GROMACS .gro file of C-alpha atoms in nm:
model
  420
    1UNK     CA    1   0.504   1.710  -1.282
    2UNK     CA    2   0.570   2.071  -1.299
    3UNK     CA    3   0.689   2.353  -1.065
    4UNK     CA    4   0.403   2.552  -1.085
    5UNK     CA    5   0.315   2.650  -0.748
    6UNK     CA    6   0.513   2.715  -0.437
    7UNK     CA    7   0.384   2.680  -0.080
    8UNK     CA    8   0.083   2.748  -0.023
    9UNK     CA    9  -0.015   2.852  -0.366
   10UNK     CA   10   0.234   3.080  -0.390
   11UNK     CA   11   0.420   3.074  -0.794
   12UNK     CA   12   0.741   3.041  -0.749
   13UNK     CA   13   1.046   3.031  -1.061
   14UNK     CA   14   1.239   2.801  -1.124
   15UNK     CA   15   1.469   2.716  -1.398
   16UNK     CA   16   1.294   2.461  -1.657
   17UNK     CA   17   1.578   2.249  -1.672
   18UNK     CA   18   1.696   2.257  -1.361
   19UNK     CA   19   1.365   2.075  -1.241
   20UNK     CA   20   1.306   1.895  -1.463
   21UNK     CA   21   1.645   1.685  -1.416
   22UNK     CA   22   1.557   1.764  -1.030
   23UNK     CA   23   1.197   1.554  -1.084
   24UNK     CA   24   1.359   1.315  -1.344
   25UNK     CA   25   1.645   1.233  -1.052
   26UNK     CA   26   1.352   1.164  -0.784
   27UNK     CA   27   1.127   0.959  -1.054
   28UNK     CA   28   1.450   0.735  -1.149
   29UNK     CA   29   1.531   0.706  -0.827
   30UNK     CA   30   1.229   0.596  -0.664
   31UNK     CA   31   1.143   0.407  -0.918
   32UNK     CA   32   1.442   0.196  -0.864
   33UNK     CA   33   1.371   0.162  -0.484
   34UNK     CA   34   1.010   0.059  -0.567
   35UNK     CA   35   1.097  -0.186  -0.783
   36UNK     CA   36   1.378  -0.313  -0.526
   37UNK     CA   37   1.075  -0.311  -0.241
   38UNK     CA   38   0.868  -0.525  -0.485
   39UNK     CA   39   1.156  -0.786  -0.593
   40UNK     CA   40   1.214  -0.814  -0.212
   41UNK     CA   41   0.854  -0.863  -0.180
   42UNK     CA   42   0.778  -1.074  -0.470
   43UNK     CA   43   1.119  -1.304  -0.349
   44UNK     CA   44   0.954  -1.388   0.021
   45UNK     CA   45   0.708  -1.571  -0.144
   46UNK     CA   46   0.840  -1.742  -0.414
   47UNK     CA   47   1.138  -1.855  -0.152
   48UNK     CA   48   0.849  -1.995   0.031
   49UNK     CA   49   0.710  -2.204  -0.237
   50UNK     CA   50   1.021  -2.364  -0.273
   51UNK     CA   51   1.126  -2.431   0.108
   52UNK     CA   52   0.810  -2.487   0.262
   53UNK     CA   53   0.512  -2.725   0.221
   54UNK     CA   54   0.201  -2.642   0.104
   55UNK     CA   55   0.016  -2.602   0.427
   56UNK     CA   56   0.330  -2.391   0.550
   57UNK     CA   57   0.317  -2.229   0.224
   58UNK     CA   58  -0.049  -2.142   0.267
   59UNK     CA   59   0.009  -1.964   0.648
   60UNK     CA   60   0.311  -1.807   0.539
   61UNK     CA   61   0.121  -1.602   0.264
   62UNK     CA   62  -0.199  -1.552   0.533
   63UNK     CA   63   0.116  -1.392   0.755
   64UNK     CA   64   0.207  -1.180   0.479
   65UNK     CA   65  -0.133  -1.078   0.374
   66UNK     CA   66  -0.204  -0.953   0.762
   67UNK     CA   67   0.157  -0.757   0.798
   68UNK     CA   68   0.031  -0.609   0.460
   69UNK     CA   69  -0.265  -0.505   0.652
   70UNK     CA   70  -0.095  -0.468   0.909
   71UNK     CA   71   0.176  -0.198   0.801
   72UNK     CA   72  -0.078  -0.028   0.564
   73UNK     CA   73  -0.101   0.265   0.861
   74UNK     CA   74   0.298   0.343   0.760
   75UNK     CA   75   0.172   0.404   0.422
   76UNK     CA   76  -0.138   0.609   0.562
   77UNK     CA   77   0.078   0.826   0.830
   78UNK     CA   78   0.332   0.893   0.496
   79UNK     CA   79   0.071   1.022   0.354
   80UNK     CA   80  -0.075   1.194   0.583
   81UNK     CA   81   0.253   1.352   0.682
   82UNK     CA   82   0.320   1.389   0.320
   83UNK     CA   83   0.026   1.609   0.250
   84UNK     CA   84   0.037   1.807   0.618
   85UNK     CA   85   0.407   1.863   0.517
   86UNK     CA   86   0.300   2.036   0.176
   87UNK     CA   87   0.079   2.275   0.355
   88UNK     CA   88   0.258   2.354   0.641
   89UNK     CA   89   0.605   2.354   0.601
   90UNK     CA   90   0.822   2.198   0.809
   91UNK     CA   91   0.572   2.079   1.033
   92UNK     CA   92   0.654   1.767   1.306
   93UNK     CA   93   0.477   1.453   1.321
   94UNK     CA   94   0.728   1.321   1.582
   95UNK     CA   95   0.412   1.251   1.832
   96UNK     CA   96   0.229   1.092   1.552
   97UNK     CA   97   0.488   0.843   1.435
   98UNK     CA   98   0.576   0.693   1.699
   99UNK     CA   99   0.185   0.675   1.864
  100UNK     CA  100   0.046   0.493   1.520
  101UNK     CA  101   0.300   0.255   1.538
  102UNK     CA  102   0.202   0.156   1.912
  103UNK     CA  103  -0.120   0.096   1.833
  104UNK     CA  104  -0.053  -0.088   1.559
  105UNK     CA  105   0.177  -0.291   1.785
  106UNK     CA  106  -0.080  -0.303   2.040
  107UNK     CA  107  -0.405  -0.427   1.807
  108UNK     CA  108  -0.212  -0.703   1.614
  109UNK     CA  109  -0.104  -0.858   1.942
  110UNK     CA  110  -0.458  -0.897   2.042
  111UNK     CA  111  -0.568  -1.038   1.762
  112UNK     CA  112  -0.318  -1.341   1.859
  113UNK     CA  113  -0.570  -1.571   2.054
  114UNK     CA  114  -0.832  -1.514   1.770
  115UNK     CA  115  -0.626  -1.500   1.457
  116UNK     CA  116  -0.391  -1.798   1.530
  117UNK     CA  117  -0.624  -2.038   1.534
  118UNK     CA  118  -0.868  -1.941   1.324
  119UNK     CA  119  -0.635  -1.897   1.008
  120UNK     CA  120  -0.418  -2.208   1.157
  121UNK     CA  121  -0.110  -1.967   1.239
  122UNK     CA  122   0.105  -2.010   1.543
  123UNK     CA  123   0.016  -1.749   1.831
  124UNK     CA  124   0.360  -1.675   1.833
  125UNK     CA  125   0.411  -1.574   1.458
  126UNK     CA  126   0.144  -1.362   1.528
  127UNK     CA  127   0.320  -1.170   1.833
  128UNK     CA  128   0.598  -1.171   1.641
  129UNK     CA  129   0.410  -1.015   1.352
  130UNK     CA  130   0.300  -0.707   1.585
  131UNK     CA  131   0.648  -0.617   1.663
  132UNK     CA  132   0.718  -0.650   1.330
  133UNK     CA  133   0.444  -0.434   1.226
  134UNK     CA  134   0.530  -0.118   1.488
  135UNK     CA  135   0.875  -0.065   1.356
  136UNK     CA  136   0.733  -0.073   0.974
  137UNK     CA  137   0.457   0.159   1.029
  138UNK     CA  138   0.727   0.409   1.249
  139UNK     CA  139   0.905   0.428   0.933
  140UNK     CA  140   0.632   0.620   0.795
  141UNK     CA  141   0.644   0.957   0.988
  142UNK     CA  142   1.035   0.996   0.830
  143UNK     CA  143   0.956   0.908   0.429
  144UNK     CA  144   0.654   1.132   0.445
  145UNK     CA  145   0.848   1.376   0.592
  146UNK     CA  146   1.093   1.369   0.307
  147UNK     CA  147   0.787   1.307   0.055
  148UNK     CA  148   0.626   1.600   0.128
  149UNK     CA  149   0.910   1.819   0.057
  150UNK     CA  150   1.034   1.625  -0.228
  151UNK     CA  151   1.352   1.552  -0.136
  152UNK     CA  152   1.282   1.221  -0.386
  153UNK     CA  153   1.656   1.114  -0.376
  154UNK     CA  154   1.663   1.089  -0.021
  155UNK     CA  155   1.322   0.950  -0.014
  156UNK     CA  156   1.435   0.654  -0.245
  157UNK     CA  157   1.692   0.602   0.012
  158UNK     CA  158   1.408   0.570   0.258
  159UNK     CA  159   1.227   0.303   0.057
  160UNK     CA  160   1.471   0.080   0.009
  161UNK     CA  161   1.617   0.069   0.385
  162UNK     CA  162   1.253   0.013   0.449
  163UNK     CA  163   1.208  -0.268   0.155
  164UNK     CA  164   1.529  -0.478   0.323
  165UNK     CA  165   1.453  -0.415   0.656
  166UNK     CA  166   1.113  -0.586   0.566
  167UNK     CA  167   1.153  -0.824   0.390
  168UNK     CA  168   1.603  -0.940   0.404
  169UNK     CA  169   1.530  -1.061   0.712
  170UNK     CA  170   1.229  -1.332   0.632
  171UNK     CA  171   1.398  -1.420   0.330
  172UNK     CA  172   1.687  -1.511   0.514
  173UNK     CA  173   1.562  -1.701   0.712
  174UNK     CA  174   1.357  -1.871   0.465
  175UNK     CA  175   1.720  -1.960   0.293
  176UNK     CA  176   1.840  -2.052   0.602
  177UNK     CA  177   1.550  -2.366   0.664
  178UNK     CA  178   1.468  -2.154   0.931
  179UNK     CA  179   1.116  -2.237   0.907
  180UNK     CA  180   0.762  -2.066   0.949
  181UNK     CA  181   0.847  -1.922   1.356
  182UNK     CA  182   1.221  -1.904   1.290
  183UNK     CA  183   1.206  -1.670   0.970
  184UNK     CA  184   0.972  -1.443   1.134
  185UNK     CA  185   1.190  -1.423   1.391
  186UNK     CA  186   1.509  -1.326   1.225
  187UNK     CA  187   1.294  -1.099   0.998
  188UNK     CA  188   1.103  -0.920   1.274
  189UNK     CA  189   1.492  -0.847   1.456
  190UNK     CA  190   1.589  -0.746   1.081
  191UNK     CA  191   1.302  -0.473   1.084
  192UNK     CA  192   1.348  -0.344   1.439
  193UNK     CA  193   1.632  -0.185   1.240
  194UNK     CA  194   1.460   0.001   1.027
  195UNK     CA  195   1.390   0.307   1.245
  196UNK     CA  196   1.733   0.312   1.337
  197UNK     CA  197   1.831   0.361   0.972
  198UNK     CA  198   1.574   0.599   0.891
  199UNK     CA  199   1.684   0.872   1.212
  200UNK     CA  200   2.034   0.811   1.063
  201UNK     CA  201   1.931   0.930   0.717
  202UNK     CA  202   1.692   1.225   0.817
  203UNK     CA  203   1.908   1.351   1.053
  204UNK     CA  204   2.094   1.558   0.823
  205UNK     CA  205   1.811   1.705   0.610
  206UNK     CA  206   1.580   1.778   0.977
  207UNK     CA  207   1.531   2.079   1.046
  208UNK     CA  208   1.335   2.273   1.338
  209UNK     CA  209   0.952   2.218   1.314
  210UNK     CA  210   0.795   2.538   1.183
  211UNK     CA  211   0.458   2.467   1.121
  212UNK     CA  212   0.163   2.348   1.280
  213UNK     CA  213   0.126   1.996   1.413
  214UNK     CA  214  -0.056   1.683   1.228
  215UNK     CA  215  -0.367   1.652   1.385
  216UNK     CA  216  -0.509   1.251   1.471
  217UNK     CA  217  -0.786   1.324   1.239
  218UNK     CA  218  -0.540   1.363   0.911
  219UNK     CA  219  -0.359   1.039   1.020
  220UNK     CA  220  -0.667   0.850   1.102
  221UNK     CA  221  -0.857   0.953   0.715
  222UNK     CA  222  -0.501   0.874   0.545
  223UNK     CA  223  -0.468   0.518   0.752
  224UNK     CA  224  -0.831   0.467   0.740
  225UNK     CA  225  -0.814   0.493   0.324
  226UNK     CA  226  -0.501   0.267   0.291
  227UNK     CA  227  -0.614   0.048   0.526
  228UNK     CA  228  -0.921   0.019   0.335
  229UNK     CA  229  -0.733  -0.014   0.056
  230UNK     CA  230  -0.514  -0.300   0.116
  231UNK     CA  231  -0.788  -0.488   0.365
  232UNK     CA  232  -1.021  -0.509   0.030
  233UNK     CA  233  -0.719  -0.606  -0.196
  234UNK     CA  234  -0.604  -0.867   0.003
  235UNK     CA  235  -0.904  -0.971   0.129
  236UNK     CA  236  -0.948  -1.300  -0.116
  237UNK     CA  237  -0.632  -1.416  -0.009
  238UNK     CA  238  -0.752  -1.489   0.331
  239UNK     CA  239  -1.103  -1.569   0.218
  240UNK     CA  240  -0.948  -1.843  -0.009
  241UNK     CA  241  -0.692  -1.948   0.313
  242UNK     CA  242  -1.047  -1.958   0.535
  243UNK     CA  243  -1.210  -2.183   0.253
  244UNK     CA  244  -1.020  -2.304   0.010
  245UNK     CA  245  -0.797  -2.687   0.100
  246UNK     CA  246  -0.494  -2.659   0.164
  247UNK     CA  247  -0.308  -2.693  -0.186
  248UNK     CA  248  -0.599  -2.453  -0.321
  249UNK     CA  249  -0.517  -2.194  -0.087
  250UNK     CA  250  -0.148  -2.257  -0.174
  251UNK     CA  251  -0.179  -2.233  -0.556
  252UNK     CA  252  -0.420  -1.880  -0.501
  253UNK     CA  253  -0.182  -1.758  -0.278
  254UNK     CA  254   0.079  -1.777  -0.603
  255UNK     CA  255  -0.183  -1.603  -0.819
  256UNK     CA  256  -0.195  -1.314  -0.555
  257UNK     CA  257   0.179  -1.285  -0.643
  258UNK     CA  258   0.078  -1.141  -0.955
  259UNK     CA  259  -0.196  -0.900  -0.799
  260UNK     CA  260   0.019  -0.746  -0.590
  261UNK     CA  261   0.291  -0.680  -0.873
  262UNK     CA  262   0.013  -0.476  -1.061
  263UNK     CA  263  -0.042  -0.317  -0.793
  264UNK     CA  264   0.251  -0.188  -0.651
  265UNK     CA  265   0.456  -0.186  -1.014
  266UNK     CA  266   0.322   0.189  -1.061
  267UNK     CA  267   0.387   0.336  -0.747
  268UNK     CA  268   0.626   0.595  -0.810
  269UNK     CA  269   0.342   0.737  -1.018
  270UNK     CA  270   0.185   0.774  -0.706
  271UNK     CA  271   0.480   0.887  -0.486
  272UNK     CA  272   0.575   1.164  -0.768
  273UNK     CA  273   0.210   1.348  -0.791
  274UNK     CA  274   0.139   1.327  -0.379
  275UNK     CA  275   0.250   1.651  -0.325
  276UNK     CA  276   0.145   1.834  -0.672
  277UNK     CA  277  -0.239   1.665  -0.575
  278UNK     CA  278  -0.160   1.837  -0.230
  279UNK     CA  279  -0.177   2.151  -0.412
  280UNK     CA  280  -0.461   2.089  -0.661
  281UNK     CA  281  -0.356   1.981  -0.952
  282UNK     CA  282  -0.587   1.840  -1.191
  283UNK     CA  283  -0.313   1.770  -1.427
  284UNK     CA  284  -0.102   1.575  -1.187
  285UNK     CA  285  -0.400   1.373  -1.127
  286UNK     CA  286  -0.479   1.288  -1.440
  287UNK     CA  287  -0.107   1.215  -1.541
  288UNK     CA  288  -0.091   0.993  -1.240
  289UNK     CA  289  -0.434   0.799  -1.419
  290UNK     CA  290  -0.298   0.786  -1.790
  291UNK     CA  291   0.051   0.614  -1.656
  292UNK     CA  292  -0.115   0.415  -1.387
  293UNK     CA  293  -0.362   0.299  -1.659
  294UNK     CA  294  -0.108   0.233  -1.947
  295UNK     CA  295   0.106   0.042  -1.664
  296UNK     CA  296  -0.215  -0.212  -1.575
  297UNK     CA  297  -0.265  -0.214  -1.948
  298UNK     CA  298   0.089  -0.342  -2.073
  299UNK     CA  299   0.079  -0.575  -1.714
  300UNK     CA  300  -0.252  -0.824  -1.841
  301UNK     CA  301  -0.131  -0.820  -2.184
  302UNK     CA  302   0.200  -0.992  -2.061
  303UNK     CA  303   0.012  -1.171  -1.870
  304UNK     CA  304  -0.221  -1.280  -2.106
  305UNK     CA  305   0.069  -1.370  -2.315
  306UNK     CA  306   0.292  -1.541  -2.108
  307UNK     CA  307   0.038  -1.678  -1.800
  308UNK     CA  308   0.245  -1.993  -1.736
  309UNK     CA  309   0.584  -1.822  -1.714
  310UNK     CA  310   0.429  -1.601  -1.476
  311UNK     CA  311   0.267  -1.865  -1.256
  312UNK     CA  312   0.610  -2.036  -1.293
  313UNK     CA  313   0.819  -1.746  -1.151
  314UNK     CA  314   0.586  -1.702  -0.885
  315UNK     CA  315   0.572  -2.047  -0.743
  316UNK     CA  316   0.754  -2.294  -0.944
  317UNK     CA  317   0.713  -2.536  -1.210
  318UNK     CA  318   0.421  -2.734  -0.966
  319UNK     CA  319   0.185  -2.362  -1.067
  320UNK     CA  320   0.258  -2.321  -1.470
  321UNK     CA  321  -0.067  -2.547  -1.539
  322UNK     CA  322  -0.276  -2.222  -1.379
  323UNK     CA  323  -0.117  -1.978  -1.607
  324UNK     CA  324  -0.473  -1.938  -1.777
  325UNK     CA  325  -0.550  -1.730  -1.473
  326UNK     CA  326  -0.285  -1.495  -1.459
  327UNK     CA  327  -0.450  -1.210  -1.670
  328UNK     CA  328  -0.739  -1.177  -1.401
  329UNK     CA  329  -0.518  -1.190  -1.137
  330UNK     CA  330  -0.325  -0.894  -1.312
  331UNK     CA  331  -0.647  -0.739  -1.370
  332UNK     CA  332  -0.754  -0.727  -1.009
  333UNK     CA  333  -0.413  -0.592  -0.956
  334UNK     CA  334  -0.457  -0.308  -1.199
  335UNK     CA  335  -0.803  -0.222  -1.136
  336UNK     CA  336  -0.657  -0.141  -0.753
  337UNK     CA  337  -0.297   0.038  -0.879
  338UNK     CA  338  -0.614   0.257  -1.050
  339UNK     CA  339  -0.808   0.251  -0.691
  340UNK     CA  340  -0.490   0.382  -0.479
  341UNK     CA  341  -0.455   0.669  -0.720
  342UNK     CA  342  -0.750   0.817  -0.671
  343UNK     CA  343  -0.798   0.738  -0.311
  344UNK     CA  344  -0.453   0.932  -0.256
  345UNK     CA  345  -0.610   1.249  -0.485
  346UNK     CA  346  -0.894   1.205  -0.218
  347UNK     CA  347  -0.735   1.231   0.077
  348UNK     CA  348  -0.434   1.536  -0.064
  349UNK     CA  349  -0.776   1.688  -0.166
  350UNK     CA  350  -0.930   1.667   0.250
  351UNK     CA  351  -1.244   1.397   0.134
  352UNK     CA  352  -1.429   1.328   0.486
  353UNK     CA  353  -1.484   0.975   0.387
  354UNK     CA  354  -1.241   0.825   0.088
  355UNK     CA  355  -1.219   0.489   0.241
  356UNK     CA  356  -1.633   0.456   0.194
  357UNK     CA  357  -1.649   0.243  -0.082
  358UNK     CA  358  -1.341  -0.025  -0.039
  359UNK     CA  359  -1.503  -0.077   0.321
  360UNK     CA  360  -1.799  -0.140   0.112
  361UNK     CA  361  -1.618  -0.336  -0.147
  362UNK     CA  362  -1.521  -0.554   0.172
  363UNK     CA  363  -1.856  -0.703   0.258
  364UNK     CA  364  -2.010  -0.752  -0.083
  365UNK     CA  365  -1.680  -0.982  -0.142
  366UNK     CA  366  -1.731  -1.134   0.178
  367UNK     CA  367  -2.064  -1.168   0.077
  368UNK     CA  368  -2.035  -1.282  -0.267
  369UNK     CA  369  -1.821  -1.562  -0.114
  370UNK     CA  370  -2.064  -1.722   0.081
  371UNK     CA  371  -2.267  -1.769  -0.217
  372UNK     CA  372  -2.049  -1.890  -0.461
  373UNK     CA  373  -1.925  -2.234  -0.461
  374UNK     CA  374  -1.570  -2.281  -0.274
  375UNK     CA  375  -1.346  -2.306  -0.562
  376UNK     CA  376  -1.039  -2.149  -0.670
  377UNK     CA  377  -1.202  -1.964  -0.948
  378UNK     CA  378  -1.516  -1.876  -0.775
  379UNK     CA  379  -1.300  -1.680  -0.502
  380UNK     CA  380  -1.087  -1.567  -0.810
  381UNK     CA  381  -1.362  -1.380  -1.009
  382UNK     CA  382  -1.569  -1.251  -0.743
  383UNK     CA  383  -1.215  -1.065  -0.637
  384UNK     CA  384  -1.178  -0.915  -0.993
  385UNK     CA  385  -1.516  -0.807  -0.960
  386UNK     CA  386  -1.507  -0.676  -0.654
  387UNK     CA  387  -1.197  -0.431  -0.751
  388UNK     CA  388  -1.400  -0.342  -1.051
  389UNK     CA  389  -1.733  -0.198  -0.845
  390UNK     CA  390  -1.479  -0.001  -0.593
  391UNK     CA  391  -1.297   0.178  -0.842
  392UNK     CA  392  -1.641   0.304  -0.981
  393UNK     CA  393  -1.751   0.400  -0.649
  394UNK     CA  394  -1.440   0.595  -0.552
  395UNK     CA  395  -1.457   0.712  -0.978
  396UNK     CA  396  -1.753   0.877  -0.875
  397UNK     CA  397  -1.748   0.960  -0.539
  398UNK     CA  398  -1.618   1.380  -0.601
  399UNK     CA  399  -1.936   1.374  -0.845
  400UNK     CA  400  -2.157   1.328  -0.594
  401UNK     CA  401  -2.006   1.577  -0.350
  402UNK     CA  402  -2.044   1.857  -0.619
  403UNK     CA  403  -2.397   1.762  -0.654
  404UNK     CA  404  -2.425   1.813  -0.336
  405UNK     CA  405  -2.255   2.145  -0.384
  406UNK     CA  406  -1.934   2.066  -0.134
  407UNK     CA  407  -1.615   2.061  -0.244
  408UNK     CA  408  -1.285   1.965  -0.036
  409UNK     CA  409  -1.128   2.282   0.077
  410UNK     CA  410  -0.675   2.248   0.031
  411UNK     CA  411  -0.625   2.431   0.266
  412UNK     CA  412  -0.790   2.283   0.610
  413UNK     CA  413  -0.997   1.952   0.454
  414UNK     CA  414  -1.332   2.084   0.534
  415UNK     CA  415  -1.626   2.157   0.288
  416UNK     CA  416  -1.678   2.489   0.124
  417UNK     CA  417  -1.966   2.590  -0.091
  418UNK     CA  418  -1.860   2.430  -0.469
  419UNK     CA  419  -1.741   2.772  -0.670
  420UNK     CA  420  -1.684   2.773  -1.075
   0.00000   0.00000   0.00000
């Protein structure tokens, strides 16, 4: 990414080298806190395939797929900080932060008496999970804070207090025999930390708030889109939990191991060209595509390659037989590392509605699966192909605003008449 505009526009010099090492630092950096969020990730469920049964095995991965859902408004209000932050410098989103992440509190606890025993989860996981959830998503308001003014060293910081506060805690317990109830409970005390941790790193780079105030609307497009996002990704998961037997659900639930690698194994990319999309740039965005691309690309080969040794570290030696289905699994993963780059162009750019067509992706899958016969591949494909049709859709959603003759306007997220 290059230094090629200040704030607001504005060109600004700055010594070639000098930024470059500055942007090489951050990319390094981040990179290695993404991939220490992901092996954190990635360990959770592979400790559970080994500790738990299959049935335990099978709830612990619907838990995980709703605190992915869950949390996804901590990646949505770092974006939409992020992005405000870019525009208006030094801007607050003190307000913000800390009201997304009650709600989010507040929603997942209701969804206690319905969830548990519908997906055969304990009410109290799930009340767990919602404390859990708040102090994840209040992480949010401080890495988009340091995202938008790439500070990317202390950002990587960020990340990875976030990654162990997540997920050390369930994996402890996990080690530990604590069980299903008992790791969620050391892990949700484990991320209660987390915003501790966070005020203790910002609290040297803050500074007084300058510029004007996130409005709800940014942070409710941003957490709508991720939201969107990660509900649609993760959405076979608990469609396979809802209708899958048990050991079904448990093997699918190792193939989603692999999806989620693809999908998160490239997001630095995505970190990196947040605020240079903030400003406009068409190369950043399609920099961002090539890697992201080349990154799915080299992902299904290996896959392809070595499916049982993937199925193997994922979930044991019980899973290498399914190794002929790790490529689509990578695929789906890939087609949505794809999806999340555009989305995020989207929303830097002020789209009214970016989140239109994973919503929509939602109910054809849903759809699709109460056609198709109740089997492990049945739930499998129609996934892949569901994460192929949304990243069309959102492909081609700015070509249909300029036919209209709209374009996003940088400055304030409202339309303007489309200009050459």
């Amino acid at each position: 990414m290059d230094q090629a505009g200040g704030r607001g526009g504005t060109a600004v010099a700055a010594p070639a080298g000098g930024t470059a090492r500055r942007i090489g630092a951050g990319a390094a950096a981040v990179a290695i806190a993404s991939a220490v969020a992901s092996a954190l990730g990635y360990l959770v469920p592979v400790l559970g395939a080994r500790t738990l049964e299959a049935s335990d095995l099978g709830a612990l991965a619907t838990v995980l797929a709703i605190a992915g859902i869950a949390a996804v408004p901590s990646m949505g209000l770092q974006i939409a900080v992020a992005v405000h932050r870019v525009r208006q410098p030094g801007a607050g989103a003190q307000r913000a932060g800390w009201l997304t992440a009650a709600v989010c509190t507040a929603l997942v606890a209701l969804l206690a008496p319905v969830a548990g025993p519908l997906l055969d989860v304990p009410a109290t996981v799930i009340l767990l999970l919602a404390v859990y959830t708040g102090a994840i998503v209040a992480a949010g308001r401080w890495l988009g804070e340091l995202q938008g003014d790439e500070r990317f060293l202390l950002l990587a910081v960020g990340m990875a207090v976030q990654a162990v506060g997540r997920y050390g805690g369930l994996s402890a317990g996990l080690l530990l025999g604590a069980g299903l109830t008992g790791s969620m409970l050391i892990g949700t005390a484990t991320a209660l930390l987390i915003p501790v941790a966070l005020i203790l790193l910002t609290r040297s780079s803050a500074g007084a708030a300058t510029g004007l105030g996130i409005t709800a609307k940014q942070v409710f497009t941003a957490c709508s889109a991720t939201l969107a996002m990660l509900v649609v990704s993760y959405a076979d998961l608990l469609l396979a939990r809802a209708v899958l037997p048990a050991a079904a659900s448990g093997a699918y639930a190792v193939g989603t191991v692999l999806t989620k690698g693809a999908i998160w194994a490239p997001q630095v990319v995505t970190v990196l060209a947040l605020p240079r999309l903030a400003h406009g740039s068409r190369r950043a965005l399609l920099v961002a595509v090539g890697l992201v691309t080349a990154s799915g690309a080299v992902l299904v080969t290996a896959s392809a390659l070595a499916g049982g040794l993937a199925f193997g570290a994922a979930g044991g030696p019980d899973y290498t037989g399914l190794g002929r289905y790790a490529p689509v699994f990578a695929a789906t993963g890939a087609l949505y590392a794809l999806v999340f780059v555009l989305v995020n162009a989207q929303v830097a750019a002020g789209s009214r509605w970016p989140s239109a067509p994973m919503w929509a992706g939602c109910a054809v899958l849903v759809a699709a699966t109460t056609v198709v016969p109740h089997t492990f591949t049945a739930i499998m494909w129609c996934a892949t192909g569901t994460a192929l049709l949304v990243l069309v859709a959102t492909a081609l959603m700015p070509n249909v605003a300029r036919r209209r003759g709209l374009r996003p306007s940088p400055s304030s997220g409202t339309k303007v008449p489309e200009s050459d």
